[in-house]
């Protein structure tokens, strides 16, 4: 039965026992206990499935591009002018084609948007369930699917609504910035001359876009690492859990800033280890990790460590923030 604990007051800010290093050892021990003592392929795959659901839609994508071109002192201006002229010509052709074919372009766009929206909602719904399922497996050292799927359905639905609202807020605040920047760039290219005011405005909006992206990323990070465990312990809605965590964050801003900075260090260390493993296996491991589900199963020790690390970090704020069950008390010696 799930523990129903009452929220406790945040620990005094003078407390110096919150460490970003101490959770590493128990998190590593959790990985060994869950996955290697003993090794059970069925258990590994089951927990990997829960981790895969939890990570749906969150796998990082690479940024790449081919930047090349022939440049020279005699032909630089001519090449730039030809490129601008080609862009203007192509833009006019695309605009005329779109205006002449709106009768079928609009319905197709509407259908595509609806399909993408439905797919996005499906991914959010599955991953919201998966986050509680994976946490359940790590906290209790169990390979279970059906029990946490049904047990935390109401909490997962509340998390789903929170994530939908957060996503829509991100779209409404960031999309106008992207649109204005794109329009400013296209307009300058079409006119063939720079506009200082538009460049300054676009640069300001780009900075705002970066700030917004960081802000939404932090909300997502705190939600997954700390708010979901609070919901796991207390039940209730995501907003209620966020209110409790916000009080904790306000009482200990420095410790959570240090947590975020240490997450960067951990990410670099884990990335280096994974990269070394990929190179040792002649990139075979990299190809395997790129496969859906299989890649998550292969990286399960890393995912269990990251999930356990945040849980052990949160547990330092008091017993009411500890998701791990206490070992049974030793029997009293006979009188």
Tab-separated table of C-alpha atoms in Angstrom, residues 215-330:
chain	number	residue	atom	x	y	z
A	215	UNK	CA	12.730	28.558	-18.048
A	216	UNK	CA	10.440	25.886	-19.488
A	217	UNK	CA	13.294	23.358	-19.401
A	218	UNK	CA	13.833	24.060	-15.689
A	219	UNK	CA	10.125	23.623	-14.956
A	220	UNK	CA	10.190	20.300	-16.776
A	221	UNK	CA	13.356	19.227	-14.944
A	222	UNK	CA	11.965	20.053	-11.503
A	223	UNK	CA	8.638	18.416	-12.363
A	224	UNK	CA	10.224	15.112	-13.348
A	225	UNK	CA	12.926	15.009	-10.680
A	226	UNK	CA	10.983	16.253	-7.640
A	227	UNK	CA	7.291	17.005	-8.238
A	228	UNK	CA	6.520	13.520	-9.569
A	229	UNK	CA	8.078	11.877	-6.454
A	230	UNK	CA	6.011	14.190	-4.221
A	231	UNK	CA	2.880	13.094	-6.113
A	232	UNK	CA	4.020	9.487	-5.762
A	233	UNK	CA	4.175	9.913	-1.983
A	234	UNK	CA	1.188	12.171	-1.339
A	235	UNK	CA	-1.213	11.513	-4.193
A	236	UNK	CA	-3.221	14.524	-5.262
A	237	UNK	CA	-2.736	16.883	-8.161
A	238	UNK	CA	0.363	18.114	-9.880
A	239	UNK	CA	-0.353	21.705	-8.833
A	240	UNK	CA	-0.570	20.688	-5.166
A	241	UNK	CA	2.752	18.888	-5.440
A	242	UNK	CA	4.260	21.888	-7.210
A	243	UNK	CA	3.106	24.184	-4.397
A	244	UNK	CA	4.831	21.978	-1.856
A	245	UNK	CA	7.998	21.766	-3.923
A	246	UNK	CA	7.934	25.533	-4.567
A	247	UNK	CA	8.055	26.106	-0.796
A	248	UNK	CA	11.014	23.743	-0.585
A	249	UNK	CA	12.713	25.499	-3.493
A	250	UNK	CA	12.133	28.939	-1.951
A	251	UNK	CA	13.657	27.769	1.348
A	252	UNK	CA	16.718	26.203	-0.327
A	253	UNK	CA	17.419	28.041	-3.592
A	254	UNK	CA	21.178	27.587	-3.332
A	255	UNK	CA	21.026	23.819	-2.888
A	256	UNK	CA	18.818	23.382	-5.937
A	257	UNK	CA	21.014	25.665	-8.045
A	258	UNK	CA	23.956	23.503	-6.999
A	259	UNK	CA	21.875	20.439	-7.933
A	260	UNK	CA	21.313	21.795	-11.434
A	261	UNK	CA	24.996	22.624	-11.863
A	262	UNK	CA	25.989	19.164	-10.659
A	263	UNK	CA	23.518	17.639	-13.109
A	264	UNK	CA	25.597	19.229	-15.874
A	265	UNK	CA	28.732	17.644	-14.419
A	266	UNK	CA	27.016	14.260	-14.179
A	267	UNK	CA	25.723	14.617	-17.728
A	268	UNK	CA	29.224	15.296	-19.049
A	269	UNK	CA	30.659	12.349	-17.109
A	270	UNK	CA	27.922	9.968	-18.251
A	271	UNK	CA	28.230	11.218	-21.823
A	272	UNK	CA	31.994	10.610	-21.768
A	273	UNK	CA	31.505	7.063	-20.459
A	274	UNK	CA	28.872	6.278	-23.083
A	275	UNK	CA	31.025	7.784	-25.839
A	276	UNK	CA	33.984	5.685	-24.726
A	277	UNK	CA	31.810	2.567	-24.804
A	278	UNK	CA	30.612	3.458	-28.313
A	279	UNK	CA	34.192	3.915	-29.533
A	280	UNK	CA	35.366	0.677	-27.908
A	281	UNK	CA	32.599	-1.254	-29.685
A	282	UNK	CA	33.434	0.411	-33.016
A	283	UNK	CA	30.162	2.388	-32.981
A	284	UNK	CA	28.079	-0.807	-32.781
A	285	UNK	CA	26.726	0.287	-29.405
A	286	UNK	CA	25.815	3.673	-30.868
A	287	UNK	CA	23.759	2.034	-33.606
A	288	UNK	CA	22.009	-0.151	-31.027
A	289	UNK	CA	21.228	2.843	-28.796
A	290	UNK	CA	19.599	4.600	-31.740
A	291	UNK	CA	16.960	1.856	-31.973
A	292	UNK	CA	13.615	2.589	-30.282
A	293	UNK	CA	13.082	0.687	-27.019
A	294	UNK	CA	16.241	-1.410	-27.496
A	295	UNK	CA	18.388	1.658	-26.925
A	296	UNK	CA	16.539	2.393	-23.688
A	297	UNK	CA	17.011	-1.192	-22.499
A	298	UNK	CA	20.739	-1.009	-23.229
A	299	UNK	CA	21.063	2.296	-21.361
A	300	UNK	CA	18.898	1.142	-18.446
A	301	UNK	CA	21.721	1.305	-15.850
A	302	UNK	CA	22.246	4.977	-16.722
A	303	UNK	CA	18.517	5.727	-16.526
A	304	UNK	CA	18.115	3.902	-13.206
A	305	UNK	CA	21.094	5.792	-11.789
A	306	UNK	CA	19.706	9.187	-12.857
A	307	UNK	CA	16.255	8.401	-11.463
A	308	UNK	CA	17.680	7.027	-8.209
A	309	UNK	CA	20.074	9.967	-7.826
A	310	UNK	CA	17.280	12.555	-7.825
A	311	UNK	CA	15.249	10.433	-5.407
A	312	UNK	CA	18.126	10.088	-2.952
A	313	UNK	CA	18.816	13.806	-3.248
A	314	UNK	CA	15.190	14.607	-2.404
A	315	UNK	CA	15.250	12.168	0.522
A	316	UNK	CA	17.856	14.367	2.229
A	317	UNK	CA	15.115	16.927	2.961
A	318	UNK	CA	13.413	14.638	5.451
A	319	UNK	CA	11.713	11.259	5.861
A	320	UNK	CA	8.503	12.550	4.274
A	321	UNK	CA	10.431	13.019	1.021
A	322	UNK	CA	11.912	9.529	1.015
A	323	UNK	CA	10.255	7.213	-1.526
A	324	UNK	CA	12.320	4.175	-0.544
A	325	UNK	CA	10.684	1.780	1.913
A	326	UNK	CA	12.382	1.413	5.258
A	327	UNK	CA	13.892	-1.997	6.067
A	328	UNK	CA	11.945	-3.985	8.636
A	329	UNK	CA	13.001	-3.403	12.201
A	330	UNK	CA	15.135	-6.090	13.790
